[in-house]
């Protein structure tokens, strides 16, 4: 579920609810939304985020086996806390 903050208001939407909301916009409003999402500043911020994620992955590589072990450990802790 996505949380959106709009002028101090917080709205929680599922992806389907977001799609439904977008479908209710006029063509002009929808075009404005797409233009803002496609803006260079948004794209630049997203590219920067991806770069940071990739750098961190390069600095601290983790194998699938290590991921599986971490997930299993977290599951075991969760199940133990429920007993």
PDB file of C-alpha atoms in Angstrom:
ATOM      1  CA  UNK A   1       0.000   0.000   0.000  1.00  0.00           C
ATOM      2  CA  UNK A   2       1.317   3.440  -0.877  1.00  0.00           C
ATOM      3  CA  UNK A   3       1.154   6.379   1.534  1.00  0.00           C
ATOM      4  CA  UNK A   4       0.788   9.790  -0.052  1.00  0.00           C
ATOM      5  CA  UNK A   5       1.145  13.073   1.839  1.00  0.00           C
ATOM      6  CA  UNK A   6      -0.864  15.893   0.305  1.00  0.00           C
ATOM      7  CA  UNK A   7      -0.731  19.263   2.061  1.00  0.00           C
ATOM      8  CA  UNK A   8      -0.429  17.663   5.491  1.00  0.00           C
ATOM      9  CA  UNK A   9      -3.043  15.003   4.682  1.00  0.00           C
ATOM     10  CA  UNK A  10      -1.995  11.361   4.579  1.00  0.00           C
ATOM     11  CA  UNK A  11      -3.805   9.026   2.215  1.00  0.00           C
ATOM     12  CA  UNK A  12      -3.115   5.285   2.047  1.00  0.00           C
ATOM     13  CA  UNK A  13      -3.784   3.760  -1.366  1.00  0.00           C
ATOM     14  CA  UNK A  14      -3.326   0.333  -2.832  1.00  0.00           C
ATOM     15  CA  UNK A  15      -1.938   0.287  -6.366  1.00  0.00           C
ATOM     16  CA  UNK A  16      -5.434  -0.518  -7.665  1.00  0.00           C
ATOM     17  CA  UNK A  17      -6.933   2.429  -5.762  1.00  0.00           C
ATOM     18  CA  UNK A  18      -4.300   4.697  -7.287  1.00  0.00           C
ATOM     19  CA  UNK A  19      -5.171   3.427 -10.771  1.00  0.00           C
ATOM     20  CA  UNK A  20      -8.863   3.994 -10.046  1.00  0.00           C
ATOM     21  CA  UNK A  21      -8.131   7.546  -8.879  1.00  0.00           C
ATOM     22  CA  UNK A  22      -6.076   8.243 -12.005  1.00  0.00           C
ATOM     23  CA  UNK A  23      -8.904   6.945 -14.193  1.00  0.00           C
ATOM     24  CA  UNK A  24     -11.177   9.611 -12.710  1.00  0.00           C
ATOM     25  CA  UNK A  25      -8.948  12.464 -13.873  1.00  0.00           C
ATOM     26  CA  UNK A  26      -9.708  14.475 -16.967  1.00  0.00           C
ATOM     27  CA  UNK A  27      -7.381  13.933 -19.934  1.00  0.00           C
ATOM     28  CA  UNK A  28      -5.677  17.267 -19.190  1.00  0.00           C
ATOM     29  CA  UNK A  29      -5.143  16.383 -15.520  1.00  0.00           C
ATOM     30  CA  UNK A  30      -3.841  12.947 -16.432  1.00  0.00           C
ATOM     31  CA  UNK A  31      -1.437  14.451 -18.957  1.00  0.00           C
ATOM     32  CA  UNK A  32      -0.170  16.806 -16.240  1.00  0.00           C
ATOM     33  CA  UNK A  33       0.439  13.869 -13.875  1.00  0.00           C
ATOM     34  CA  UNK A  34       2.358  11.955 -16.542  1.00  0.00           C
ATOM     35  CA  UNK A  35       4.353  15.052 -17.469  1.00  0.00           C
ATOM     36  CA  UNK A  36       5.381  15.544 -13.825  1.00  0.00           C
ATOM     37  CA  UNK A  37       6.347  11.876 -13.455  1.00  0.00           C
ATOM     38  CA  UNK A  38       8.364  12.088 -16.655  1.00  0.00           C
ATOM     39  CA  UNK A  39      10.073  15.324 -15.642  1.00  0.00           C
ATOM     40  CA  UNK A  40      13.872  15.462 -15.698  1.00  0.00           C
ATOM     41  CA  UNK A  41      14.029  16.238 -11.970  1.00  0.00           C
ATOM     42  CA  UNK A  42      12.002  13.150 -11.069  1.00  0.00           C
ATOM     43  CA  UNK A  43      14.009  11.015 -13.465  1.00  0.00           C
ATOM     44  CA  UNK A  44      17.286  12.405 -12.121  1.00  0.00           C
ATOM     45  CA  UNK A  45      16.297  11.652  -8.518  1.00  0.00           C
ATOM     46  CA  UNK A  46      15.246   8.133  -9.475  1.00  0.00           C
ATOM     47  CA  UNK A  47      18.495   7.554 -11.371  1.00  0.00           C
ATOM     48  CA  UNK A  48      20.455   8.818  -8.360  1.00  0.00           C
ATOM     49  CA  UNK A  49      18.586   6.407  -6.095  1.00  0.00           C
ATOM     50  CA  UNK A  50      19.336   3.485  -8.403  1.00  0.00           C
ATOM     51  CA  UNK A  51      22.997   4.468  -8.516  1.00  0.00           C
ATOM     52  CA  UNK A  52      23.209   4.536  -4.710  1.00  0.00           C
ATOM     53  CA  UNK A  53      21.478   1.156  -4.440  1.00  0.00           C
ATOM     54  CA  UNK A  54      23.843  -0.378  -6.985  1.00  0.00           C
ATOM     55  CA  UNK A  55      26.898   1.108  -5.258  1.00  0.00           C
ATOM     56  CA  UNK A  56      25.798  -0.290  -1.923  1.00  0.00           C
ATOM     57  CA  UNK A  57      25.215  -3.699  -3.514  1.00  0.00           C
ATOM     58  CA  UNK A  58      28.714  -3.572  -5.026  1.00  0.00           C
ATOM     59  CA  UNK A  59      30.252  -2.617  -1.670  1.00  0.00           C
ATOM     60  CA  UNK A  60      28.352  -5.242   0.308  1.00  0.00           C
ATOM     61  CA  UNK A  61      27.559  -8.120  -2.038  1.00  0.00           C
ATOM     62  CA  UNK A  62      25.268 -10.812  -0.681  1.00  0.00           C
ATOM     63  CA  UNK A  63      24.562 -14.212  -2.171  1.00  0.00           C
ATOM     64  CA  UNK A  64      21.172 -15.829  -2.586  1.00  0.00           C
ATOM     65  CA  UNK A  65      22.151 -18.360   0.083  1.00  0.00           C
ATOM     66  CA  UNK A  66      22.903 -15.540   2.532  1.00  0.00           C
ATOM     67  CA  UNK A  67      19.564 -13.915   1.749  1.00  0.00           C
ATOM     68  CA  UNK A  68      17.777 -17.233   2.277  1.00  0.00           C
ATOM     69  CA  UNK A  69      19.553 -17.697   5.622  1.00  0.00           C
ATOM     70  CA  UNK A  70      18.542 -14.193   6.764  1.00  0.00           C
ATOM     71  CA  UNK A  71      14.928 -14.772   5.746  1.00  0.00           C
ATOM     72  CA  UNK A  72      14.854 -18.121   7.539  1.00  0.00           C
ATOM     73  CA  UNK A  73      16.355 -16.545  10.660  1.00  0.00           C
ATOM     74  CA  UNK A  74      13.768 -13.756  10.624  1.00  0.00           C
ATOM     75  CA  UNK A  75      10.970 -16.287  10.178  1.00  0.00           C
ATOM     76  CA  UNK A  76      12.231 -18.363  13.091  1.00  0.00           C
ATOM     77  CA  UNK A  77      12.398 -15.272  15.322  1.00  0.00           C
ATOM     78  CA  UNK A  78       8.889 -14.266  14.257  1.00  0.00           C
ATOM     79  CA  UNK A  79       7.441 -17.724  14.889  1.00  0.00           C
ATOM     80  CA  UNK A  80       9.225 -17.958  18.257  1.00  0.00           C
ATOM     81  CA  UNK A  81       7.770 -14.605  19.325  1.00  0.00           C
ATOM     82  CA  UNK A  82       4.238 -15.821  18.528  1.00  0.00           C
ATOM     83  CA  UNK A  83       4.496 -18.875  20.809  1.00  0.00           C
TER      84      UNK A  83
END
